[in-house]
Structures are given as structure tokens and as C-alpha cells.
Coordinates of C-alpha atoms in Angstrom, one line a residue:
Chain R
M123 CA -15.5 11.2 -12.9
I124 CA -11.9 11.0 -14.5
R125 CA -11.3 13.4 -17.2
I126 CA -8.6 12.9 -19.6
V127 CA -6.8 15.8 -21.6
T128 CA -4.4 14.9 -24.1
L129 CA -1.5 17.0 -24.6
S130 CA 0.0 15.1 -27.5
E131 CA -1.7 13.5 -30.5
F132 CA -2.7 9.9 -29.8
P133 CA -4.9 7.3 -32.0
P134 CA -8.5 7.5 -30.7
D135 CA -8.4 3.8 -30.2
V136 CA -5.6 4.3 -27.7
I137 CA -7.7 6.9 -26.0
D138 CA -10.8 4.7 -26.0
F139 CA -8.8 1.7 -24.6
V140 CA -7.4 3.9 -21.7
T141 CA -10.7 5.3 -20.7
R142 CA -12.4 1.7 -20.6
R143 CA -9.5 0.4 -18.5
L144 CA -9.6 3.4 -16.2
H145 CA -13.3 2.7 -15.8
A146 CA -12.9 -0.9 -15.2
A147 CA -10.0 -0.3 -12.6
Y148 CA -11.9 2.2 -10.5
G149 CA -15.3 1.7 -11.2
M150 CA -16.1 5.4 -11.9
G151 CA -16.9 7.2 -15.2
C152 CA -13.9 8.3 -17.3
E153 CA -14.2 10.3 -20.4
F154 CA -11.9 12.2 -22.8
E155 CA -12.4 16.0 -22.2
G156 CA -10.4 17.2 -25.1
E157 CA -6.8 18.5 -26.0
G158 CA -4.3 21.1 -24.4
E159 CA -0.7 22.0 -24.4
I160 CA 1.9 21.7 -22.2
P161 CA 3.1 25.2 -20.9
N162 CA 6.6 26.1 -22.3
A163 CA 7.3 27.3 -18.8
A164 CA 7.4 23.7 -17.5
M165 CA 10.5 22.8 -19.7
D166 CA 13.3 21.8 -17.3
D167 CA 16.5 23.7 -17.0
E168 CA 18.4 21.7 -19.7
Q169 CA 15.3 22.2 -22.3
S170 CA 15.4 18.3 -22.8
A171 CA 12.3 17.3 -20.9
Y172 CA 9.3 18.9 -19.4
D173 CA 9.3 19.3 -15.5
A174 CA 6.4 17.1 -14.6
V175 CA 5.6 18.9 -11.2
K176 CA 5.7 22.2 -13.0
A177 CA 3.5 20.9 -16.1
V178 CA 0.7 19.8 -13.5
D179 CA 0.9 22.9 -11.4
E180 CA 0.9 25.4 -14.5
M181 CA -1.5 23.8 -16.8
D182 CA -4.0 26.3 -17.8
D183 CA -7.2 24.7 -18.9
D184 CA -10.9 25.1 -18.8
V185 CA -11.8 21.8 -17.6
A186 CA -14.8 22.0 -14.9
L187 CA -14.1 20.0 -11.9
Y188 CA -16.5 18.8 -9.3
A189 CA -15.9 17.4 -5.8
D190 CA -14.4 14.0 -6.9
D191 CA -13.4 14.7 -10.2
K192 CA -9.8 14.0 -11.5
I193 CA -7.8 15.2 -14.4
L194 CA -5.5 13.0 -16.0
Y195 CA -3.1 14.8 -18.8
L196 CA -1.7 12.4 -21.4
T197 CA 1.5 13.4 -23.2
A198 CA 4.2 11.7 -25.5
E199 CA 7.0 14.0 -24.2
P200 CA 9.7 13.1 -21.8
L201 CA 9.2 14.4 -18.3
T202 CA 11.5 14.8 -15.5
A203 CA 11.1 15.5 -11.9
P204 CA 13.1 17.5 -9.3
A205 CA 16.1 15.6 -8.0
G206 CA 15.4 13.8 -4.6
P207 CA 17.8 12.2 -2.2
M208 CA 18.4 9.2 -4.7
G209 CA 19.1 11.8 -7.6
R210 CA 17.1 11.4 -10.6
G211 CA 15.7 8.4 -11.7
P212 CA 13.1 7.4 -14.5
V213 CA 9.9 9.6 -14.5
D214 CA 7.0 8.5 -16.5
G215 CA 4.4 10.8 -14.7
Y216 CA 3.3 12.9 -11.6
A217 CA 0.4 13.1 -9.4
Q218 CA -0.8 15.5 -6.7
Y219 CA -1.5 13.0 -3.7
G220 CA -4.9 13.0 -2.7
G221 CA -5.3 15.9 -5.1
G222 CA -7.1 16.5 -8.6
K223 CA -4.5 16.4 -11.4
A224 CA -2.1 13.9 -12.8
I225 CA 0.1 13.5 -15.9
A226 CA 1.3 10.4 -17.7
T227 CA 3.6 10.1 -20.5
A228 CA 3.8 7.5 -23.2
H229 CA 7.5 8.2 -23.7
G230 CA 9.6 5.0 -23.5
I231 CA 6.8 2.6 -23.6
S232 CA 7.7 1.1 -26.9
D233 CA 11.3 0.8 -25.5
R234 CA 10.1 -1.8 -23.2
G235 CA 8.3 -3.9 -25.5
V236 CA 4.9 -3.0 -24.5
P237 CA 2.1 -2.2 -26.7
L238 CA 1.3 1.7 -26.5
E239 CA -2.2 1.3 -25.3
I240 CA -1.6 -1.2 -22.7
G241 CA 1.6 0.8 -21.3
L242 CA -0.4 4.0 -21.4
A243 CA -3.4 2.5 -19.7
K244 CA -1.2 1.0 -17.0
R245 CA 0.4 4.3 -16.5
A246 CA -2.7 6.2 -16.5
A247 CA -4.1 3.7 -13.8
H248 CA -1.1 4.3 -11.8
Y249 CA -1.3 7.9 -11.6
V250 CA -5.1 8.0 -11.0
G251 CA -4.3 5.6 -8.2
H252 CA -2.0 8.2 -6.7
L253 CA -4.8 11.0 -6.8
W254 CA -6.8 8.4 -4.5
D255 CA -3.8 8.4 -2.1
L256 CA -2.7 5.0 -3.3
H257 CA 1.1 4.2 -2.7
H258 CA 3.3 2.1 -4.8
C259 CA 2.6 -1.7 -4.2
F260 CA 5.1 -4.5 -4.0
D261 CA 2.7 -6.8 -6.2
P262 CA 4.2 -6.6 -9.8
R263 CA 0.7 -7.5 -11.4
C264 CA -0.8 -4.3 -9.7
A265 CA -1.0 -1.1 -11.6
M266 CA 0.6 0.6 -8.5
H267 CA 3.7 -1.3 -8.8
P268 CA 6.6 1.0 -9.6
G269 CA 6.6 1.6 -13.4
W270 CA 10.4 1.0 -13.8
S271 CA 10.2 -2.6 -12.4
P272 CA 10.3 -5.6 -14.6
G273 CA 6.7 -6.2 -13.7
F274 CA 5.6 -3.4 -15.9
A275 CA 6.3 -5.5 -19.0
A276 CA 5.8 -9.1 -17.6
Y277 CA 2.0 -8.2 -16.7
P278 CA 0.0 -6.6 -19.4
E279 CA -3.2 -6.5 -17.1
V280 CA -4.3 -3.1 -16.0
A281 CA -5.6 -4.0 -12.8
L282 CA -5.2 -3.1 -8.9
C283 CA -4.4 -5.7 -6.2
L284 CA -7.1 -6.6 -3.8
F285 CA -5.5 -4.2 -0.9
D286 CA -5.4 -1.2 -3.6
R287 CA -8.8 -2.0 -4.9
E288 CA -10.5 -2.0 -1.6
K289 CA -8.5 1.1 -0.5
S290 CA -9.5 3.1 -3.6
E291 CA -13.2 2.1 -3.2
R292 CA -13.3 3.4 0.3
K293 CA -11.4 6.7 -0.9
I294 CA -14.0 7.1 -3.8
K295 CA -16.8 6.6 -1.4
L296 CA -15.7 9.2 1.1
G297 CA -14.8 11.6 -1.9
S298 CA -18.3 11.3 -3.3
T299 CA -20.0 11.7 0.1
Chain C
M299 CA 13.5 37.5 23.3
A300 CA 10.4 39.0 24.9
T301 CA 8.0 36.6 22.9
K302 CA 10.1 33.4 23.4
S303 CA 10.2 34.0 27.2
Q304 CA 6.5 34.0 27.1
E305 CA 5.9 31.0 24.9
P306 CA 5.0 27.9 27.0
V307 CA 7.4 25.4 27.4
I308 CA 6.3 22.1 25.4
G309 CA 7.9 19.0 26.3
D310 CA 11.5 19.1 27.0
G311 CA 11.8 22.7 25.6
S312 CA 12.7 21.8 22.3
L313 CA 9.2 22.0 20.8
H314 CA 7.5 25.6 20.0
I315 CA 4.3 26.7 18.7
G316 CA 4.5 26.5 15.0
D317 CA 6.9 23.5 14.7
R318 CA 6.3 20.6 12.5
V319 CA 6.5 17.6 14.3
V320 CA 5.8 14.1 13.7
Y321 CA 3.2 12.1 15.7
P322 CA 3.7 8.3 16.2
N323 CA 1.3 6.6 13.8
Q324 CA -0.4 9.8 12.7
G325 CA 1.9 11.7 10.6
I326 CA 3.2 15.3 10.1
C327 CA 1.3 17.6 12.6
R328 CA 1.8 21.2 13.2
I329 CA 1.7 22.5 16.9
T330 CA -1.1 25.1 16.9
G331 CA -0.9 26.2 20.5
V332 CA -1.3 25.3 24.1
E333 CA -4.7 25.4 25.8
T334 CA -6.4 24.6 29.0
K335 CA -9.1 22.3 28.6
H336 CA -11.7 21.4 31.4
I337 CA -12.3 17.9 31.1
A338 CA -14.0 15.6 33.6
G339 CA -14.0 18.1 36.3
Q340 CA -10.4 18.8 35.9
N341 CA -8.4 21.5 34.2
W342 CA -5.9 20.0 31.7
E343 CA -3.2 21.7 29.7
V344 CA -3.2 20.4 26.3
V345 CA -0.8 20.9 23.3
T346 CA -3.1 21.2 20.3
L347 CA -1.8 19.8 16.9
S348 CA -3.3 20.1 13.6
R349 CA -2.6 17.2 11.2
E350 CA -1.4 18.5 7.9
E351 CA -2.8 15.6 5.6
D352 CA -6.4 16.7 6.5
G353 CA -6.3 19.2 9.1
A354 CA -7.7 17.1 11.8
T355 CA -7.2 18.6 15.5
V356 CA -5.2 16.3 17.9
M357 CA -4.7 17.3 21.6
V358 CA -1.9 15.9 23.9
P359 CA -1.8 16.6 27.5
K360 CA 0.9 18.7 27.9
A361 CA 2.6 16.3 30.5
K362 CA 2.6 13.4 28.1
V363 CA 4.0 15.2 25.0
M364 CA 7.4 13.5 25.4
G365 CA 6.1 10.1 26.5
I366 CA 4.1 9.5 23.4
G367 CA 7.1 9.9 21.2
L368 CA 6.4 13.3 19.7
R369 CA 9.3 14.7 17.9
K370 CA 10.5 17.3 15.4
V371 CA 10.4 16.3 11.8
A372 CA 13.8 14.8 10.7
D373 CA 16.6 16.8 9.3
V374 CA 18.2 16.3 6.0
A375 CA 21.2 14.3 7.3
A376 CA 18.9 12.0 8.9
I377 CA 16.9 11.5 5.8
D378 CA 20.3 10.8 4.0
R379 CA 20.8 8.0 6.6
V380 CA 17.5 6.6 6.0
F381 CA 18.2 6.3 2.3
D382 CA 21.6 4.6 3.1
E383 CA 19.7 2.2 5.1
L384 CA 16.9 1.5 2.4
S385 CA 19.6 0.9 -0.3
T386 CA 21.1 -1.8 1.5
P387 CA 19.2 -4.9 0.4
N388 CA 17.7 -7.0 3.4
L389 CA 18.1 -10.3 2.4
D390 CA 17.1 -12.0 5.7
P391 CA 13.4 -11.1 6.5
Q392 CA 12.1 -12.0 10.2
L393 CA 10.0 -15.1 9.5
D394 CA 8.6 -16.0 12.7
W395 CA 5.5 -14.0 12.6
K396 CA 5.1 -13.7 16.4
V397 CA 8.6 -12.0 16.7
R398 CA 7.8 -9.8 13.8
H399 CA 4.5 -8.7 15.0
R400 CA 6.0 -7.8 18.4
E401 CA 9.0 -5.8 17.1
N402 CA 6.9 -4.0 14.2
A403 CA 4.2 -3.0 16.8
D404 CA 7.0 -1.6 19.2
R405 CA 8.6 0.2 16.4
M406 CA 5.3 1.8 15.0
T407 CA 4.3 2.8 18.8
G408 CA 7.7 4.2 19.3
G409 CA 7.2 6.6 16.4
G410 CA 11.0 6.8 15.5
L411 CA 12.2 7.5 12.0
F412 CA 14.4 4.4 11.9
G413 CA 11.8 2.2 13.5
T414 CA 9.5 3.1 10.6
V415 CA 12.4 2.5 8.1
E416 CA 12.8 -1.3 9.5
V417 CA 9.2 -2.1 9.5
L418 CA 8.9 -0.9 5.7
K419 CA 12.2 -2.5 4.9
G420 CA 11.7 -5.9 6.6
L421 CA 8.0 -6.2 5.3
H422 CA 9.2 -5.2 1.8
A423 CA 11.9 -8.1 2.0
L424 CA 9.3 -10.5 3.5
S425 CA 6.8 -9.5 0.4
R426 CA 9.6 -10.7 -1.9
V427 CA 9.6 -13.9 -0.4
R428 CA 5.9 -14.5 0.2
P429 CA 2.7 -12.6 -0.1
L430 CA 1.9 -10.5 3.0
P431 CA -1.1 -11.3 5.1
Q432 CA -4.0 -8.6 5.3
K433 CA -2.7 -7.0 8.7
E434 CA 0.9 -6.7 7.6
R435 CA 0.0 -5.4 4.1
E436 CA -1.9 -2.6 6.0
L437 CA 1.2 -1.9 8.2
Y438 CA 3.4 -1.9 5.1
D439 CA 1.0 0.8 3.7
N440 CA 1.1 2.7 7.0
A441 CA 4.8 2.8 7.4
R442 CA 5.1 3.7 3.8
H443 CA 2.5 6.6 4.1
L444 CA 4.4 7.9 7.3
L445 CA 7.9 7.7 5.8
V446 CA 6.8 9.4 2.4
G447 CA 5.2 12.2 4.4
E448 CA 8.2 12.8 6.6
I449 CA 10.8 12.7 3.4
A450 CA 8.4 15.1 1.8
A451 CA 8.3 17.5 4.8
A452 CA 12.3 17.1 5.6
M453 CA 13.3 17.6 1.9
N454 CA 10.7 19.9 0.9
I455 CA 9.7 18.0 -2.0
P456 CA 6.2 16.8 -3.2
L457 CA 4.9 13.5 -1.8
H458 CA 5.1 11.9 -5.3
V459 CA 8.8 12.7 -5.8
A460 CA 9.3 11.6 -2.3
E461 CA 7.7 8.1 -2.8
D462 CA 9.7 7.6 -6.4
N463 CA 12.9 8.3 -4.5
L464 CA 12.0 5.7 -1.8
D465 CA 11.4 3.2 -4.5
Y466 CA 14.4 4.1 -6.3
A467 CA 16.1 2.6 -3.1
L468 CA 13.9 -0.2 -2.6
W469 CA 13.4 -1.4 -6.2
P470 CA 16.5 0.3 -8.0
P471 CA 16.1 0.9 -11.7
E472 CA 18.9 0.2 -14.0
G473 CA 21.8 2.2 -13.6
M474 CA 20.7 4.0 -10.0
T475 CA 23.5 4.5 -7.9
R476 CA 23.9 5.8 -4.2
K477 CA 26.9 7.6 -3.2
G478 CA 28.5 6.4 -6.3
K479 CA 28.2 2.8 -5.7
A480 CA 25.7 1.1 -8.2
L481 CA 22.5 -0.6 -6.9
P482 CA 21.6 -4.1 -8.2
P483 CA 18.5 -3.7 -10.6
A484 CA 15.1 -4.9 -9.2
T485 CA 14.1 -8.4 -10.2
L486 CA 10.6 -10.0 -10.2
G487 CA 11.8 -12.8 -8.2
P488 CA 13.1 -12.7 -4.6
P489 CA 16.7 -11.1 -4.3
S490 CA 19.6 -13.3 -4.5
P491 CA 21.3 -15.2 -2.6
A492 CA 18.2 -17.0 -1.9
R493 CA 18.5 -19.2 1.4
S494 CA 19.7 -22.7 1.3
A495 CA 17.4 -25.6 0.8
A496 CA 18.3 -26.7 4.2
D497 CA 16.3 -23.6 5.6
D498 CA 13.1 -24.5 3.7
L499 CA 10.9 -24.7 6.5
G500 CA 7.8 -25.7 4.4
F501 CA 5.9 -23.4 2.4
D502 CA 2.4 -24.2 1.8
D503 CA 1.9 -26.1 -1.3
E504 CA -0.9 -24.0 -2.3
E505 CA 0.9 -20.9 -1.7
L506 CA 3.7 -21.8 -3.9
G507 CA 1.0 -22.9 -6.5
A508 CA -0.5 -19.7 -6.2
E509 CA 2.5 -17.7 -6.7
E510 CA 3.6 -20.2 -9.7
T511 CA 0.3 -19.6 -11.6
T512 CA 0.5 -15.9 -11.0
A513 CA 4.1 -15.0 -11.1
T514 CA 5.2 -16.9 -14.1
A515 CA 8.3 -14.8 -14.2
T516 CA 9.2 -15.8 -10.6
T517 CA 11.1 -18.8 -11.8
A518 CA 14.2 -17.6 -9.5
A519 CA 15.4 -19.0 -6.6
P520 CA 13.9 -21.4 -4.0
A521 CA 12.2 -19.1 -1.7
A522 CA 12.7 -19.0 1.9
A523 CA 10.1 -20.5 4.0
E524 CA 7.9 -19.7 7.0
S525 CA 7.5 -21.0 10.5
N526 CA 5.7 -24.0 11.7
D527 CA 3.2 -21.9 13.4
D528 CA -0.4 -23.1 12.4
E529 CA -1.8 -19.7 13.4
E530 CA 0.0 -17.8 10.8
K531 CA -1.1 -20.2 8.2
K532 CA -4.7 -19.8 9.4
E533 CA -4.2 -15.9 9.0
E534 CA -2.9 -16.4 5.5
A535 CA -5.2 -19.2 4.5
A536 CA -8.2 -16.9 3.6
P537 CA -6.2 -14.3 1.6
T538 CA -4.4 -16.9 -0.2
A539 CA -7.7 -18.6 -1.3
K540 CA -9.1 -15.3 -2.0
K541 CA -6.4 -14.5 -4.5
A542 CA -6.4 -17.9 -5.9
A543 CA -10.0 -17.7 -6.6
A544 CA -9.4 -14.1 -8.1
E545 CA -6.9 -15.5 -10.1
K546 CA -9.3 -18.1 -11.5
T547 CA -11.8 -15.8 -12.6
K548 CA -8.9 -13.7 -14.4
P549 CA -8.3 -14.7 -17.8
A550 CA -4.4 -14.9 -17.7
H551 CA -3.5 -13.3 -20.9
K552 CA -6.5 -11.2 -21.9
P553 CA -6.2 -7.7 -20.9
E554 CA -9.6 -7.1 -22.5
H555 CA -11.2 -8.8 -19.7
A556 CA -9.1 -7.4 -17.0
P557 CA -11.1 -7.6 -13.8
T558 CA -13.7 -5.0 -13.1
R559 CA -15.5 -4.1 -10.0
R560 CA -18.5 -5.9 -11.2
E561 CA -16.5 -9.1 -11.1
K562 CA -16.9 -8.9 -7.3
P563 CA -18.1 -12.7 -6.9
A564 CA -14.5 -13.0 -6.1
P565 CA -15.1 -13.3 -2.2
A566 CA -18.0 -15.7 -2.9
A567 CA -15.7 -17.7 -5.1
A568 CA -13.3 -17.5 -2.3
K569 CA -15.7 -18.9 0.2
K570 CA -16.3 -21.6 -2.0
A571 CA -12.7 -22.3 -2.2
K572 CA -12.0 -22.5 1.4
P573 CA -13.2 -25.9 2.1
A574 CA -10.6 -27.2 -0.6
H575 CA -8.1 -25.6 1.7
A576 CA -6.5 -28.4 3.6
P577 CA -5.4 -26.1 6.7
A578 CA -8.8 -24.5 6.9
K579 CA -10.4 -28.0 7.5
K580 CA -8.3 -29.0 10.2
P581 CA -9.7 -26.7 12.5
A582 CA -13.3 -27.6 11.7
A583 CA -12.4 -31.3 12.4
A584 CA -10.8 -30.2 15.6
K585 CA -14.0 -28.3 16.7
K586 CA -16.2 -31.4 15.7
A587 CA -14.4 -33.3 18.2
P588 CA -15.9 -31.7 21.3
A589 CA -19.3 -32.0 19.6
R590 CA -18.8 -35.7 20.2
K591 CA -18.4 -35.2 23.7
P592 CA -21.8 -36.4 24.8
A593 CA -20.5 -40.0 24.4
P594 CA -19.4 -40.0 28.1
K595 CA -23.1 -39.7 28.7
A596 CA -23.2 -43.2 27.8
P597 CA -23.5 -44.1 31.3
A598 CA -26.4 -41.9 31.7
R599 CA -28.2 -44.1 29.4
K600 CA -28.2 -46.8 31.7
P601 CA -31.4 -45.7 33.5
S602 CA -32.9 -45.3 30.1
A603 CA -32.5 -48.9 29.4
K604 CA -34.4 -49.5 32.5
R605 CA -37.2 -47.6 31.3
P606 CA -39.0 -50.3 29.2
V607 CA -38.9 -52.3 32.3
A608 CA -40.5 -49.5 34.2
K609 CA -43.1 -49.3 31.6
A610 CA -43.4 -52.8 31.7
K611 CA -44.1 -52.8 35.6
A612 CA -46.6 -50.0 35.1
K613 CA -48.6 -51.8 32.4
A614 CA -48.5 -55.0 34.9
K615 CA -50.0 -52.8 37.6
R616 CA -52.5 -51.9 35.2

């Protein structure tokens, strides 16, 4: 089961759209769990955005998780991540690889000319995919394609490529057993 | 000092218990100890490793530790060179599938960091030109998995941050720089400059068609083409047909009907689509040829032609 927790206000139809798209992409239950707040401690040093890694690690919620449950936090706040070897780049979410929690933001979707519900659903599918150990995909139509690529706006479908779909199916089967 | 002198020597002496090492094709492991195991009537000294990803135990005979390519996790300087390498675009992917397969297999079994980088970079460049066959898609994913794990371990950053950084180099976002040098932002089509028309070695029309229908934005540059090897075409015929069939089932611009798991008839559709694929037919025809071989039996029929005569004789006898 994928459980969605909103950390900002979203129209109900957008959340409904995201849950339906996630259900379609992964073939597992997806439901809106409730609302929460990003811990203030997750603010980055410049106080301009939330550190996605800290936000996920320090989130205090009452969501009950079972073996194959995943939590997805949705926010509209800008996110950032620790600098890596390439410095800082665009960050639209974070996921614990093979873990249970992920966060995706709606920040910057409208700048790219993508409707909010589609953009958010694509990002949600992307970060839930990382929870199932999926890596980035070179196919621009796949939801696992890097979010900053032009493929994000060019292909509005929220779907996985054949390879990623099969891989996620295997992982989900293993997880549920 | 006293404890170090008691510590068993592993490999060439550079590895110690508790070290994080890279096991070729397996990923990051931690050396947990050296044990003596009684296997097949012999005592073997084995080095036990615990794979960090899932905790699986790997045992390697102590004498073979260096032979299998076990090595320490790369240092930060090596990772820096990896990103230098990744951020240099590869505009000339290896198109000969036999050479590519052999080289990639050697690099992966070798277990070297830069070998894995070359596999990933080469397949990434190829994927910009044409869809990867299933086996190479798996290899691409495997190489990416190993590299992300090693970058995360070396830099002590989360896996997700490591993968994002890897793709900042492979698919540079706008404004991304590497050591002060601006990287060209990623495009949907193959990176320019594309190969000249004279280099066009003959794409399958169907493959081009599939790409055109799916990647509408891929108007760019004539794509480089592939070798004449029929075998590779065969390899790719099935995935391409599957993709084409899957695309047929997808409504192009209706996200409301994005493919669901229940739309699994794709493989069945692919099976139906197969006969339409010209290269797939060829082998079938070739296989039929030997079936006609009984033709040489023609001489054997001669006696059968005499049979009526024999029967006639028998009748006469009666």
C-alpha cells in the first residue's frame, strides 16, 4: 500500500488524480492518509528551502506501516539536497532507496508548463519507484526519467517503461512475501 | 600494534577485516572475517564478506581474493575523476554489438571503477541513438546500480543524492557546470553533432517508425545506425515489436488512460505483431527450407512406382 501524506494544501482532485495514477503505475493500493507538517529542523542553512533528506528522516508521523507499505509526502515547498560531486542541482524530491519513505514537491511544476496534477503524479511515481529500488531511466517517456530533463514536459503520461514495470513487479512480489 | 600483527593477511595485505570493499558485479561489501571451512574433504581458508545492500554473506577462498578483482572502495579523488569522465559527452558509441558485448563483459567482470563507468557511459550514449536490447538494458541498470552504490559509499552521501549527481553529469540540467565549465543541457534527441549521412549503416525502418511515433520531439539529427549483423536485429526484433504493440494500445495524448497493469495483453499483442516483422519472417522461411529436404528422396520413389507392377504380378499369380 502506498500512503500519501500531504505537507501543504492541495486541491482534493489533484490528490485523487495522483492516487489513481500511482495505483495504475504500480498496481498496488494507494490512499490519502492525512496531513502533516515539515519539521522546522529540516530547513537548510540558508533558510530558503527544506533539506529533503532531513525532512524525510526527521518526519514525525503516526502513519502505521506494514511490511510492504510506503509513505509518500507531498509538499509545495522548495526542496534542496546535500551538495554532491557535481554541486547542487535541481531537486524535486527525495527517496530512501529500497526504504519506506519519499517526498516529492510540486514546486516549479507550473514553470515548466505542465498541469499541476500531471506533474505531481509524475514526480510521485518517480519517487515511489526509487522506494522499489528503481534507478533513473534513459527513456524520456518513463516516469523514472530524471525530472529536470525536457522529457518531463514533453510526455505527460504517468507510466513506467517495460523494463522498470517488470522490475517493480518483481520487487513488489518479493516485498509482499 | 599487537592486534594488527595478529590480524590475518588478506590479499596483498592492503585489505583488513572491517574494510569496505567492492566485489565485482555484487557491489559494496564489508569484510567480516577469515574462517576455515571444511568443504569437499579439504580445509579452505575463506574470507567472509557481508553485502551491504541486503546483508547476504559471500565467501571467497583466501588465495583468490586478488584474482577475482576484490578492491577497496574508491577514494574521493577517484570519484572526482569519474565525474570528469561522465561529464564529457560520448558522441561515438560502439555500434558493433559483438565488440560491445565482449568489451562490456570484460569490464564488468574486471570490477574496476572506470570499467563500470565506461559501460554506463557507452550504453547511455547508445541509448540516445537507439533503444537498448533487453540484455543491455539490464547491463545498463546493473552498471548504474554498482556505480551509484560506490559513489554513495565513497562520498558518504545518500544513494539518491549519488544518483542525482550521476545524472547531473549524464543529463545536465540547464546551468550545470563542471569545474567552471558549462555543460550542454540535455536534449531529447541524440546529442549533436550527429554522424554524417555516409555513416548511416541502415536502421530498421520499423525501429525508426517506432521512434518517430513515440518520441515526437525526436526530430533532431539523423541517428547513427547499426551494424549489418542480422543476429542483433533478431535480438531486438522482439522488444521493438513489443514496444510498438504497447504503443498501439496506449492512447497518445490521454493521460487518463495511461497504461495500467491490467493492460497486460501487450505481450499477446506483441506476439501478434511479430509475424508482421520482416526480419522475424526470414528465419522462419530459412527453417522451412530444410523441411523440404525430403525432395532428394525422389529416387527412393522409383521402387514405389514399381509397386503397382508387383501388385499386378501378384494379381496375375492369383
